[in-house]
PDB file of C-alpha atoms in Angstrom:
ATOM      1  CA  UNK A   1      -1.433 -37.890  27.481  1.00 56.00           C
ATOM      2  CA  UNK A   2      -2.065 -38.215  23.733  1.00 69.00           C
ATOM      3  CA  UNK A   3      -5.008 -36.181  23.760  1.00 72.00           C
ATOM      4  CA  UNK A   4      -3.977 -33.456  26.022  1.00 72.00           C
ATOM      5  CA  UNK A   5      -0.881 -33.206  23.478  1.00 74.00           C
ATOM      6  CA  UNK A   6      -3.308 -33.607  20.395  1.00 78.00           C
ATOM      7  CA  UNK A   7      -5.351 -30.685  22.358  1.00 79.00           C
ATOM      8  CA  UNK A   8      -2.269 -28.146  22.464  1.00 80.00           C
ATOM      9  CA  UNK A   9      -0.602 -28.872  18.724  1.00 83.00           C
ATOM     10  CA  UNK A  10      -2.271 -26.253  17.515  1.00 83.00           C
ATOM     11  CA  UNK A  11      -1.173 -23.510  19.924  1.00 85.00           C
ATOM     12  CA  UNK A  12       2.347 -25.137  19.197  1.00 85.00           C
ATOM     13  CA  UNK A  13       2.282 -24.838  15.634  1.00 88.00           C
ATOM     14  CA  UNK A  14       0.453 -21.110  16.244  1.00 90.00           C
ATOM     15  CA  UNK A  15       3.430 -20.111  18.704  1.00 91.00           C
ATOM     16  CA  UNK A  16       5.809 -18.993  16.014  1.00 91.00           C
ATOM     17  CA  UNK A  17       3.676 -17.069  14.028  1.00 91.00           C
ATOM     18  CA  UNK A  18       2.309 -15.336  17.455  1.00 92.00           C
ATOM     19  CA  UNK A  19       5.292 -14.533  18.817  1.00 94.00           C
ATOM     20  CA  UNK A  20       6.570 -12.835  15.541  1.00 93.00           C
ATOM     21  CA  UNK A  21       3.333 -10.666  15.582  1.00 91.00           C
ATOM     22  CA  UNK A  22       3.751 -10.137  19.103  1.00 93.00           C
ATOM     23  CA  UNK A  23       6.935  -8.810  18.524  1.00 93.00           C
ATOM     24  CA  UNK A  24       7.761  -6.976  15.353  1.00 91.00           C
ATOM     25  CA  UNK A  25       3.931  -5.351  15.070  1.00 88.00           C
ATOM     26  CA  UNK A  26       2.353  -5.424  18.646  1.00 92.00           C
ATOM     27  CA  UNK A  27       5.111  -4.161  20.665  1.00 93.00           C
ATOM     28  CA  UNK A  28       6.133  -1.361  18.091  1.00 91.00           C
ATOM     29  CA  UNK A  29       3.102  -0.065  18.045  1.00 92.00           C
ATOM     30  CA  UNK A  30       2.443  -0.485  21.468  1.00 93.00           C
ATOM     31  CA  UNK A  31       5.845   1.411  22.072  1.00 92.00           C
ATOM     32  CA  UNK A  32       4.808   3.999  19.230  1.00 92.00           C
ATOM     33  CA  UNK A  33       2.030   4.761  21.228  1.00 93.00           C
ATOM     34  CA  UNK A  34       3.649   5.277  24.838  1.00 93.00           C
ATOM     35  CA  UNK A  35       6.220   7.109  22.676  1.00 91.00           C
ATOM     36  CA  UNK A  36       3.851   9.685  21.257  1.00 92.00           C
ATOM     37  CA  UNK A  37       3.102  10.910  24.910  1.00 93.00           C
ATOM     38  CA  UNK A  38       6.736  11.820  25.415  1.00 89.00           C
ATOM     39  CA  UNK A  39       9.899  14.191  24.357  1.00 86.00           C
ATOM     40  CA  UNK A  40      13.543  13.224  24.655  1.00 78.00           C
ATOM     41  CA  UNK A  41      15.611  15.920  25.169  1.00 67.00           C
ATOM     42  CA  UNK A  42      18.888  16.780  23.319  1.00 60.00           C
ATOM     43  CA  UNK A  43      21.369  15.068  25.682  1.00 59.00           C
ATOM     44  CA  UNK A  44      19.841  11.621  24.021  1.00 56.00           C
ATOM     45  CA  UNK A  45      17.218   8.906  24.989  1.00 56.00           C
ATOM     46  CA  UNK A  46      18.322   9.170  28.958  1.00 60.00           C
ATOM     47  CA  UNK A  47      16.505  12.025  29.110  1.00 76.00           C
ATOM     48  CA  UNK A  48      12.304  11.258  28.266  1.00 81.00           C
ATOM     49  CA  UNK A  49       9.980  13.376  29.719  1.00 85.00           C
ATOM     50  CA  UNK A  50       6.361  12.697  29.903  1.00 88.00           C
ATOM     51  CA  UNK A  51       4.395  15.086  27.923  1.00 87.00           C
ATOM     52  CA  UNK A  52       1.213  14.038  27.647  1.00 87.00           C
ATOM     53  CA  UNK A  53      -0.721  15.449  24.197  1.00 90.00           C
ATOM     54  CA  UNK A  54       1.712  17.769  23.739  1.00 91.00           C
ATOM     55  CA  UNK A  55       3.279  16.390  20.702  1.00 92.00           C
ATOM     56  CA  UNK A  56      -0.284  16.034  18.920  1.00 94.00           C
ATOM     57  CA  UNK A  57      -1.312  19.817  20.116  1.00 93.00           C
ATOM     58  CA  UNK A  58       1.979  20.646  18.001  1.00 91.00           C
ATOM     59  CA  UNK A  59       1.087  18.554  14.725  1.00 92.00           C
ATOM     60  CA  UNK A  60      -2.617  20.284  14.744  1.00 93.00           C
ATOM     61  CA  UNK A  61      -0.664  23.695  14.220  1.00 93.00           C
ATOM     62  CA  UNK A  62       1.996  22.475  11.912  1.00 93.00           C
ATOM     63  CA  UNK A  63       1.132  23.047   9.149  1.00 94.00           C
ATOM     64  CA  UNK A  64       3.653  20.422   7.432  1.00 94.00           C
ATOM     65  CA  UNK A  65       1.661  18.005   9.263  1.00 94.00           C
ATOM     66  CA  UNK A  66      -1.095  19.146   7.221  1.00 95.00           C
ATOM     67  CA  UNK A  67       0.192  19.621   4.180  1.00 94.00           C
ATOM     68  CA  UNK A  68       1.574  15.922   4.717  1.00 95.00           C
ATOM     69  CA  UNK A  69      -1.657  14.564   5.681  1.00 95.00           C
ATOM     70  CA  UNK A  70      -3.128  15.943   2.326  1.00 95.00           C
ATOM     71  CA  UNK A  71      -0.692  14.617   0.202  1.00 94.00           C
ATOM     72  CA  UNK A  72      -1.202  10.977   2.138  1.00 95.00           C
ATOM     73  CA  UNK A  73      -4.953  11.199   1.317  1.00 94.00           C
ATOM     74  CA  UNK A  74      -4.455  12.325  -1.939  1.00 94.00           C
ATOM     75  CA  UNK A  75      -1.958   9.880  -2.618  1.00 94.00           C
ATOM     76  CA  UNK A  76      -3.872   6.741  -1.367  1.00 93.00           C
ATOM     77  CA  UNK A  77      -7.236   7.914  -2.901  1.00 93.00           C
ATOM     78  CA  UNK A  78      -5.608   7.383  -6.216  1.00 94.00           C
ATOM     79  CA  UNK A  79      -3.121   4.862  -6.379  1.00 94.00           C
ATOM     80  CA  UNK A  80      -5.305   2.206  -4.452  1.00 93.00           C
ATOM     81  CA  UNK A  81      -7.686   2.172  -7.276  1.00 94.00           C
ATOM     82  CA  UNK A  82      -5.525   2.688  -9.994  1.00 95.00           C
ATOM     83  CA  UNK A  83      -3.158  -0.575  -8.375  1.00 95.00           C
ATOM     84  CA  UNK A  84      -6.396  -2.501  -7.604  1.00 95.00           C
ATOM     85  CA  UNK A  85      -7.961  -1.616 -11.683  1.00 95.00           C
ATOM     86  CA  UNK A  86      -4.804  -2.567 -13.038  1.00 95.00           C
ATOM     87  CA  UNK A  87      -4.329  -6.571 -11.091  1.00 95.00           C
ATOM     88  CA  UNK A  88      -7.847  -6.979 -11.960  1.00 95.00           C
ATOM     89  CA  UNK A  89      -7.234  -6.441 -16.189  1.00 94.00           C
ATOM     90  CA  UNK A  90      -4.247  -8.278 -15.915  1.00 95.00           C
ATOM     91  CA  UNK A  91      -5.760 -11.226 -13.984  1.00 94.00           C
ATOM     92  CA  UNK A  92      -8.804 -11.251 -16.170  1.00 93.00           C
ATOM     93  CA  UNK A  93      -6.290 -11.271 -19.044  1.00 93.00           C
ATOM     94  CA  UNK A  94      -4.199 -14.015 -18.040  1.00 93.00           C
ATOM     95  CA  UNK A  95      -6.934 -16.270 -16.594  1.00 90.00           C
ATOM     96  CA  UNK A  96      -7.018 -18.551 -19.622  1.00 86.00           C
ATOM     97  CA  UNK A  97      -5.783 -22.054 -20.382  1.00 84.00           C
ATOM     98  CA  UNK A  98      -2.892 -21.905 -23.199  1.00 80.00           C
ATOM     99  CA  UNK A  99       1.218 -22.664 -22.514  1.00 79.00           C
ATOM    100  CA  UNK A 100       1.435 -19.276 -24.049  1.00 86.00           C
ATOM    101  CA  UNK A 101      -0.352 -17.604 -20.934  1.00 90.00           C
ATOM    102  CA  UNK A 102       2.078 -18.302 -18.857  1.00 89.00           C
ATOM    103  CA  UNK A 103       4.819 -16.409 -20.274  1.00 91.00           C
ATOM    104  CA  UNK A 104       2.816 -13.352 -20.133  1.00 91.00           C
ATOM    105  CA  UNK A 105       1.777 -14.204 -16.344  1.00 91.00           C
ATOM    106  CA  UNK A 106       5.821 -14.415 -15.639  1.00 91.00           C
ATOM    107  CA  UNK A 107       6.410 -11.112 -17.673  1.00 93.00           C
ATOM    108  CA  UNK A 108       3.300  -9.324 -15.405  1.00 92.00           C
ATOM    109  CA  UNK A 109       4.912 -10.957 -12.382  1.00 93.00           C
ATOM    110  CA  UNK A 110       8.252  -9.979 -12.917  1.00 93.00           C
ATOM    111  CA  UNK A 111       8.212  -5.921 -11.665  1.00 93.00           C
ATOM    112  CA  UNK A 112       7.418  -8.014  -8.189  1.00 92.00           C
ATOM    113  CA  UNK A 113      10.887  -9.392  -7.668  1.00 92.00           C
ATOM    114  CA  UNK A 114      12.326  -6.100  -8.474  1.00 92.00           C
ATOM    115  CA  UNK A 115      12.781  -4.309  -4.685  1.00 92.00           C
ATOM    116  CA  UNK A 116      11.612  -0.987  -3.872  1.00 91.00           C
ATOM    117  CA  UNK A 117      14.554   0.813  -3.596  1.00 93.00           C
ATOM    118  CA  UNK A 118      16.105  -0.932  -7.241  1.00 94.00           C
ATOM    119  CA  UNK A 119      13.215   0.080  -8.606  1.00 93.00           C
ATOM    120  CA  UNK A 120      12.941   3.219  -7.745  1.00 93.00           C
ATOM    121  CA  UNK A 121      16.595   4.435  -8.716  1.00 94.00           C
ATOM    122  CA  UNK A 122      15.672   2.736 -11.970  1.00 93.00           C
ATOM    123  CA  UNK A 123      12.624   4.730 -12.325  1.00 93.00           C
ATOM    124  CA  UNK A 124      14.650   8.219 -11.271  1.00 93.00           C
ATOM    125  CA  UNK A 125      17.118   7.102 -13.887  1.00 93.00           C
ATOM    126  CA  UNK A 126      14.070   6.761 -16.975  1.00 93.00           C
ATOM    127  CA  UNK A 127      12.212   9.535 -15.483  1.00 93.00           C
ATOM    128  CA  UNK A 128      14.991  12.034 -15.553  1.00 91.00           C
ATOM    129  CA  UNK A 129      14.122  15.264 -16.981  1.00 88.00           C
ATOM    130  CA  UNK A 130      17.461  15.905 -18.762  1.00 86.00           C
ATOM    131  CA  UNK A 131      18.491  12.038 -19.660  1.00 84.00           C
ATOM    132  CA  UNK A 132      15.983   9.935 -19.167  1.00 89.00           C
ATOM    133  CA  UNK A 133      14.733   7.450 -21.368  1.00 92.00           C
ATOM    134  CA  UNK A 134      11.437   8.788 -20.753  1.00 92.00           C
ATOM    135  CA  UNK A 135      11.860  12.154 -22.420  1.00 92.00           C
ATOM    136  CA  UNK A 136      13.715  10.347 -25.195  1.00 92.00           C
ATOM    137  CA  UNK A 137      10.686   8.433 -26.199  1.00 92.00           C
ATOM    138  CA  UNK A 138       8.346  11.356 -26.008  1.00 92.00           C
ATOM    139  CA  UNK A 139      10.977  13.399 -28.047  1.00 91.00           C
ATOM    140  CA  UNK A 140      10.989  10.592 -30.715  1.00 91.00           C
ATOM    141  CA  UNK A 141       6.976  11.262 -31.218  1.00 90.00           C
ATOM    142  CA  UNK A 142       7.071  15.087 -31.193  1.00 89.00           C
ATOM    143  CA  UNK A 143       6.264  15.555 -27.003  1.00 89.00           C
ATOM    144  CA  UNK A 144       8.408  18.147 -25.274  1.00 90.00           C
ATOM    145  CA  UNK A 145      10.551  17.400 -22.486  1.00 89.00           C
ATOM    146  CA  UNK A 146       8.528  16.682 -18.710  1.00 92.00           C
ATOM    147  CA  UNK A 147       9.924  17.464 -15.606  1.00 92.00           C
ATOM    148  CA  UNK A 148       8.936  14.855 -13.807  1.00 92.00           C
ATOM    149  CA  UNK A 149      10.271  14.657 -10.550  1.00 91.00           C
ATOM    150  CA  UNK A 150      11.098  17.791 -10.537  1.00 91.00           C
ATOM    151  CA  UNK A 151       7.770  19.210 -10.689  1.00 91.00           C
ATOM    152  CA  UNK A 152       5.054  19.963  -8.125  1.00 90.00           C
ATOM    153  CA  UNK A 153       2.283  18.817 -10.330  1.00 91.00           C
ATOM    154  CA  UNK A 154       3.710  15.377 -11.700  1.00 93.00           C
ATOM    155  CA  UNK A 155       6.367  14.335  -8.803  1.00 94.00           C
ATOM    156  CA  UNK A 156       3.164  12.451  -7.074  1.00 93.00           C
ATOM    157  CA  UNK A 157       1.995  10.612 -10.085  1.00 94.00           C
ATOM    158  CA  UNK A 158       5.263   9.550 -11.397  1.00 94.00           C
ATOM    159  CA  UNK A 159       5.697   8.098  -8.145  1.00 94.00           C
ATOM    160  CA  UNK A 160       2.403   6.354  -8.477  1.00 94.00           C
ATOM    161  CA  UNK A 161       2.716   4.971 -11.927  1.00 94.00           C
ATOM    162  CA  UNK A 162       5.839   3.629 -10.391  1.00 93.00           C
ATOM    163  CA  UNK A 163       4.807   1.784  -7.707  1.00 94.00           C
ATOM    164  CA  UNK A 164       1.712   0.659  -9.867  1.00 94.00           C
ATOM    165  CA  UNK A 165       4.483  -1.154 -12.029  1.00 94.00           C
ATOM    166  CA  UNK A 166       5.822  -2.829  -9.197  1.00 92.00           C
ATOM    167  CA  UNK A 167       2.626  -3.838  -7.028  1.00 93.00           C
ATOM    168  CA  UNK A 168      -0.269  -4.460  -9.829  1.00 94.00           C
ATOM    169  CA  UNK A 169       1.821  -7.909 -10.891  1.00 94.00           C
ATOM    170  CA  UNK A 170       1.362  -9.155  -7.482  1.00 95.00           C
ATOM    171  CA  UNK A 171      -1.633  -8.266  -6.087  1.00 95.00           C
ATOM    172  CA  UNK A 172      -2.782 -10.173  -9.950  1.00 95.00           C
ATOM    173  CA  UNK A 173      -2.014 -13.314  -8.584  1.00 95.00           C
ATOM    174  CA  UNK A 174      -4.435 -13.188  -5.370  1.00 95.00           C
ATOM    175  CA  UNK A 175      -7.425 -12.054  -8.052  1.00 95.00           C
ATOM    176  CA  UNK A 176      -6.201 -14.950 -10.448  1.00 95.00           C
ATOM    177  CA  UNK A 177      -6.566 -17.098  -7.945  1.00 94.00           C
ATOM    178  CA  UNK A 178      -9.829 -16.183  -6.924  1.00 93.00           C
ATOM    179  CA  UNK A 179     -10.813 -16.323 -10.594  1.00 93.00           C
ATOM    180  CA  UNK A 180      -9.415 -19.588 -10.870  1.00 92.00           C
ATOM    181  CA  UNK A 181     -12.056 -20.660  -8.025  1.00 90.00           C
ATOM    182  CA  UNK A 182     -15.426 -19.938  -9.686  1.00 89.00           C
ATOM    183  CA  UNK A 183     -16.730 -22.907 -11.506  1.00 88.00           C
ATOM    184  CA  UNK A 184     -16.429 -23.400 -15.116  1.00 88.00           C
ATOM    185  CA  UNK A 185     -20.173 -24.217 -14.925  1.00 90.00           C
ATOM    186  CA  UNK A 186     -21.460 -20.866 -13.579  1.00 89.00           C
ATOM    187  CA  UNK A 187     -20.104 -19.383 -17.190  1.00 88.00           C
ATOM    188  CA  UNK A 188     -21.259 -22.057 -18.912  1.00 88.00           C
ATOM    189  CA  UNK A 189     -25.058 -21.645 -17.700  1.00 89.00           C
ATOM    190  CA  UNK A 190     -24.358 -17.772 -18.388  1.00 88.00           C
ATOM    191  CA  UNK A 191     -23.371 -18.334 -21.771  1.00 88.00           C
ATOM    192  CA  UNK A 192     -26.477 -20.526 -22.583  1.00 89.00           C
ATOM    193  CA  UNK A 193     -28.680 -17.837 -21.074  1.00 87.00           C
ATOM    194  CA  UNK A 194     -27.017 -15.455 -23.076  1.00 86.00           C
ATOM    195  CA  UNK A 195     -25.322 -13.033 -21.078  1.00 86.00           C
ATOM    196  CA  UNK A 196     -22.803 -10.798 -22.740  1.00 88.00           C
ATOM    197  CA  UNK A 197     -19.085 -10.355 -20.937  1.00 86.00           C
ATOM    198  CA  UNK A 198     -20.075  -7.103 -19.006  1.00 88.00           C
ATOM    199  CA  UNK A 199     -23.040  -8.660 -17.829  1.00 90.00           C
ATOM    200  CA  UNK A 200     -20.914 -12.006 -17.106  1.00 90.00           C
ATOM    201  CA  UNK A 201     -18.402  -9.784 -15.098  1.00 89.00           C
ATOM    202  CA  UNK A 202     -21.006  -7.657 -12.997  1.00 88.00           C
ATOM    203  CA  UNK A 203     -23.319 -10.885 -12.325  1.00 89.00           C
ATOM    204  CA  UNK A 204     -21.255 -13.518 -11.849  1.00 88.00           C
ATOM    205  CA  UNK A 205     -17.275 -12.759 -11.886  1.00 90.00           C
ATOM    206  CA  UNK A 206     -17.157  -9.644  -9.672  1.00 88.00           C
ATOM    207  CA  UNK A 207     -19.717 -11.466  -6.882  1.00 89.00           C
ATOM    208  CA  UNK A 208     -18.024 -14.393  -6.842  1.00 89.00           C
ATOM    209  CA  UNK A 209     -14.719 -12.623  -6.185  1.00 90.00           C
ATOM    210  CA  UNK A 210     -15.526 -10.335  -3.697  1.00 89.00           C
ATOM    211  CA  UNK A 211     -13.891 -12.191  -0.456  1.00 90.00           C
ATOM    212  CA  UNK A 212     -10.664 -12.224  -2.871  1.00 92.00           C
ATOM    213  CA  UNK A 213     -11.156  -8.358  -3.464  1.00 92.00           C
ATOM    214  CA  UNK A 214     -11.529  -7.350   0.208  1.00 92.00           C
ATOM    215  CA  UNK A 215      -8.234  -8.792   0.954  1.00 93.00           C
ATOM    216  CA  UNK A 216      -6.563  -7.078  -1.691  1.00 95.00           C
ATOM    217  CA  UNK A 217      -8.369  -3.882  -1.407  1.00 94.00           C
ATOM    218  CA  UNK A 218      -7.429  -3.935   2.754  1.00 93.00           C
ATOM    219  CA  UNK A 219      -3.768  -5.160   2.386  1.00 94.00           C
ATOM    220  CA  UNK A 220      -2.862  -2.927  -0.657  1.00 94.00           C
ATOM    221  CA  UNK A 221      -4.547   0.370   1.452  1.00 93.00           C
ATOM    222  CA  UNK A 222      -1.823  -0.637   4.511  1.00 92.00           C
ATOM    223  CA  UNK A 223       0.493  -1.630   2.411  1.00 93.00           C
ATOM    224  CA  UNK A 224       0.679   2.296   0.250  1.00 93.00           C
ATOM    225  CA  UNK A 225      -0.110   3.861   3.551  1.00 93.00           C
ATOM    226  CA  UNK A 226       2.882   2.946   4.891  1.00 92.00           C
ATOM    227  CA  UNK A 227       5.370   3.711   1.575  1.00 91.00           C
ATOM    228  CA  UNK A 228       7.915   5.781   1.647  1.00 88.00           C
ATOM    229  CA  UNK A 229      10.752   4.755   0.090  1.00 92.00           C
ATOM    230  CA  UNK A 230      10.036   6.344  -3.265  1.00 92.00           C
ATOM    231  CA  UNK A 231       9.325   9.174  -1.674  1.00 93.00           C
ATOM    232  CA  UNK A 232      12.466   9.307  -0.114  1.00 93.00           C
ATOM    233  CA  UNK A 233      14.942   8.050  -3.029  1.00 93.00           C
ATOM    234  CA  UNK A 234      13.289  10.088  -5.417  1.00 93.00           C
ATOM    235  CA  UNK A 235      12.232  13.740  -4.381  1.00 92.00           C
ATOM    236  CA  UNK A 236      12.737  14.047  -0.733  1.00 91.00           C
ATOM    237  CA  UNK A 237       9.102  15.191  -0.415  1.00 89.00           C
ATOM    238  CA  UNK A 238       9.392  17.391  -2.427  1.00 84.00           C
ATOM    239  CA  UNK A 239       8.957  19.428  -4.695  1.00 90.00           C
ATOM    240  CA  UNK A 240       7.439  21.694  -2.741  1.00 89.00           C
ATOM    241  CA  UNK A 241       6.368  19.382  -0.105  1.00 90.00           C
ATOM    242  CA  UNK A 242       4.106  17.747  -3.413  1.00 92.00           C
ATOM    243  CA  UNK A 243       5.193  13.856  -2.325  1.00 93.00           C
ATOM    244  CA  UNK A 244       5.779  14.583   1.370  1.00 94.00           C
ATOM    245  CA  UNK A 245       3.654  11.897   2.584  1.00 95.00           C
ATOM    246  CA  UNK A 246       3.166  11.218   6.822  1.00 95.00           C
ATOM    247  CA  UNK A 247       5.176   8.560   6.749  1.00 94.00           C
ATOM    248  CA  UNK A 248       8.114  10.539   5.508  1.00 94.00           C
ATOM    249  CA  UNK A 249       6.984  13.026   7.693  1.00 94.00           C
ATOM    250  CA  UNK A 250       7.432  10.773  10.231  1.00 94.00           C
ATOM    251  CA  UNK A 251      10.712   9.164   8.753  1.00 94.00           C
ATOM    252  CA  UNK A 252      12.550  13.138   8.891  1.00 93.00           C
ATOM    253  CA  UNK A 253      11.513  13.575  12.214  1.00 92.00           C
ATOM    254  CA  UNK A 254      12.497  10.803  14.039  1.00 91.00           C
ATOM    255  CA  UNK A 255      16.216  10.706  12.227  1.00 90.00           C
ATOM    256  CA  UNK A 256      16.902  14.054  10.332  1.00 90.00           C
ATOM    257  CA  UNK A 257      15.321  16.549  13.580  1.00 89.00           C
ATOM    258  CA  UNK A 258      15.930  14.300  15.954  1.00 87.00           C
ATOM    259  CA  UNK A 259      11.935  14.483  17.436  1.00 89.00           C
ATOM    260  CA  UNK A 260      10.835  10.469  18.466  1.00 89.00           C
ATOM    261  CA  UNK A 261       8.096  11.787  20.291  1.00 91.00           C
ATOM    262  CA  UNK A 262       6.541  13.466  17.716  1.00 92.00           C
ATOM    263  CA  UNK A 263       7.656  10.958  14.851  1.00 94.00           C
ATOM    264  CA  UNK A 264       5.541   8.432  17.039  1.00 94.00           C
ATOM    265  CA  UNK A 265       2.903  10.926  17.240  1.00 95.00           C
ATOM    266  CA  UNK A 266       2.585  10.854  13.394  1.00 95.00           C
ATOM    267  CA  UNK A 267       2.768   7.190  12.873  1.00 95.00           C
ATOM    268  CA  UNK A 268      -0.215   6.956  15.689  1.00 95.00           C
ATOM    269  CA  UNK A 269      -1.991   8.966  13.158  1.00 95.00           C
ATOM    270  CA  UNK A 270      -1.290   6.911  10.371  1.00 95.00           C
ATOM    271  CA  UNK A 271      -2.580   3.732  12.106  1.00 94.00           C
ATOM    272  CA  UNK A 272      -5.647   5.868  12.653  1.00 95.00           C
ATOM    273  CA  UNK A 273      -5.947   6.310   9.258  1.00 94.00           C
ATOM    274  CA  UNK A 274      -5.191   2.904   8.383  1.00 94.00           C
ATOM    275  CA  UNK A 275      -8.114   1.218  10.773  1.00 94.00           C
ATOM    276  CA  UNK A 276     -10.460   4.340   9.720  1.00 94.00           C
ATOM    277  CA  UNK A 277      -9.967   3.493   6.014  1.00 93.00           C
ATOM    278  CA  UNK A 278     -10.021  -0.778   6.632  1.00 91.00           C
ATOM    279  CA  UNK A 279     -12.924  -0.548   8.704  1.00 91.00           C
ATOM    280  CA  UNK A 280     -14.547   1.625   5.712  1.00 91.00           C
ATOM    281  CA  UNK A 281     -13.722  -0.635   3.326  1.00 88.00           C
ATOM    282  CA  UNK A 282     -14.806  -3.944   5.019  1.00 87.00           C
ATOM    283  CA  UNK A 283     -18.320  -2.057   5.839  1.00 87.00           C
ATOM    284  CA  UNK A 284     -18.111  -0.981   2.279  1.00 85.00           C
ATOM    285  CA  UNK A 285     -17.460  -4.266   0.900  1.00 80.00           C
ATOM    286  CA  UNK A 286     -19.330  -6.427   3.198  1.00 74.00           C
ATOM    287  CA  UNK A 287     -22.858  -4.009   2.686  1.00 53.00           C
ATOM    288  CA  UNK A 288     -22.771  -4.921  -1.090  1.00 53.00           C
ATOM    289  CA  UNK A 289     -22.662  -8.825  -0.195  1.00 48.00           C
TER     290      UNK A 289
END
C-alpha cells in the first residue's frame, strides 16, 4: 500500500499545477481555436454560426490585420533584443561580491514591482509632449520639445523603452543566476592563461549560460507577444495605427466591434507566431551548442 502511494505522490503533487494549465491556458486556447471557425450574430452569443475559414479569408484582405501584423513583427524584432542586451549588462554588472551590490541589484529590480498599467500612466505622464518631465529635461540641455506619443515615428519606441524599464530588472535575475552557477575556477584558469574580458565573455561566460539564455530569450518573446496594455493606455494604436499591435487588434475586436470570431481568429495567429518564433529560437540556440 506504501509503495503504490509512494508510486502516485508525484502525480498528486503534479495535480495542481496540471489542472491550472489545463484550465486557464489549454482550454482557452482550445476554445480560441473552435472560436475562430465561428460568427455570433448581433442578437448575442445564442446565436453562433459555424463558419468555417471565413473569419481568416477576412483578416488576409484587411488590411488592419496587416498593418497590425507589421507593427507586431516590428515591435518584437526590437524590443526582445534590446530587453534581453539590457538584463545581460545589468546582470554582468551586479554579479560581484560587495554589501554595496546589493543596493544597486534592489534599485535594478525595483521597475519589476511596478505593474503594467501604473507604469504605464506614469510613463504617459513623463512622456507628455506638453508637460512632461521628459521634455523638461531635454529643454534644460537645449533639445526641442518631442512628441512622443503623439507621433507615428516615436509612439512605438517610447513604448519600448518603457517596457524595457519595467522587464530588463527581472529577466536580470534569471541571467544572474545563471552567472552565479559557473565556477569561480573556470575564470580563474582563464585569467592564468591570459584571456582578456571579451575573450572571457565569448569563451567561457556566454557558453556556460546558454541554457539560462534560452529560457529568457523564449519566455520574454511570449511574454512581448502577448502585450498590450501599453498599447492600449497609452495611444490606442495609434497614431496612425503606428503601435496597433495583433493583440490589440484582437483586444478591439472582440469588445469595442463586437467580432469573437474573428478576435479568436487573430489570437490563433498570434500563437502561430509565438511557436514559429520559439521553435526558431530553440533551433537557433540549440545549433550553436
Amino acid at each position: 500500500m506504501s509503495r503504490k502511494l509512494e508510486a502516485f505522490s508525484p502525480y498528486f503533487f503534479l495535480a495542481p499545477a496540471l489542472a491550472g494549465l489545463l484550465v486557464f491556458r489549454l482550454f482557452p486556447i482550445a476554445n480560441a481555436l473552435v472560436s475562430s471557425f465561428q460568427t455570433t450574430g448581433f442578437s448575442g452569443i445564442g446565436n453562433v454560426r459555424w463558419v468555417g475559414l471565413e473569419n481568416y479569408k477576412f483578416l488576409v484582405q484587411d488590411p488592419t490585420f496587416w498593418q497590425s501584423f507589421k507593427a507586431t513583427l516590428l515591435f518584437t524584432l526590437v524590443i526582445n533584443p534590446v530587453q534581453i542586451c539590457a538584463a545581460l549588462i545589468l546582470a554582468l554588472l551586479v554579479n560581484r561580491d560587495g554589501k554595496a551590490i546589493n543596493v544597486f541589484r534592489t534599485i535594478f529590480f525595483m521597475p519589476v514591482t511596478v505593474s503594467t498599467t501604473v507604469a504605464s500612466v506614469l510613463w504617459g505622464l513623463m512622456l507628455n509632449p506638453n508637460s512632461g518631465l521628459i521634455n523638461s529635461m531635454l529643454a534644460m540641455v537645449g533639445i526641442s520639445p518631442q512628441p512622443f506619443l503623439t507621433s507615428s515615428r516615436q509612439a512605438m519606441w517610447s513604448i519600448v523603452a518603457l517596457t524595457t524599464w519595467r522587464a530588463a530588472g527581472y529577466w536580470m535575475i534569471f541571467i544572474l543566476a545563471g552567472l552565479q552557477q559557473v565556477p569561480t575556477s573556470v575564470y580563474e584558469a582563464s585569467t592564468i592563461d591570459g584571456a582578456n574580458g571579451l575573450q572571457t565573455f565569448r569563451y567561457i561566460t556566454f557558453p556556460l549560460l546558454k541554457r539560462t539564455l534560452t529560457f529568457v530569450v523564449v519566455a520574454d518573446t511570449s511574454a512581448n507577444f502577448l502585450l498590450f496594455v501599453p498599447m492600449y493606455l497609452l495611444t490606442k494604436g495609434g497614431p496612425a495605427m503606428s503601435t496597433n499591435v495583433l493583440m490589440y487588434e484582437a483586444f478591439r475586436n472582440a469588445f469595442i466591434y463586437g467580432d469573437r470570431g474573428k478576435a479568436c481568429a487573430i489570437v490563433v495567429v498570434i500563437l502561430l507566431l509565438v511557436l514559429l518564433t520559439v521553435g526558431l529560437e530553440f533551433r537557433l540556440l540549440r545549433s550553436e551548442q
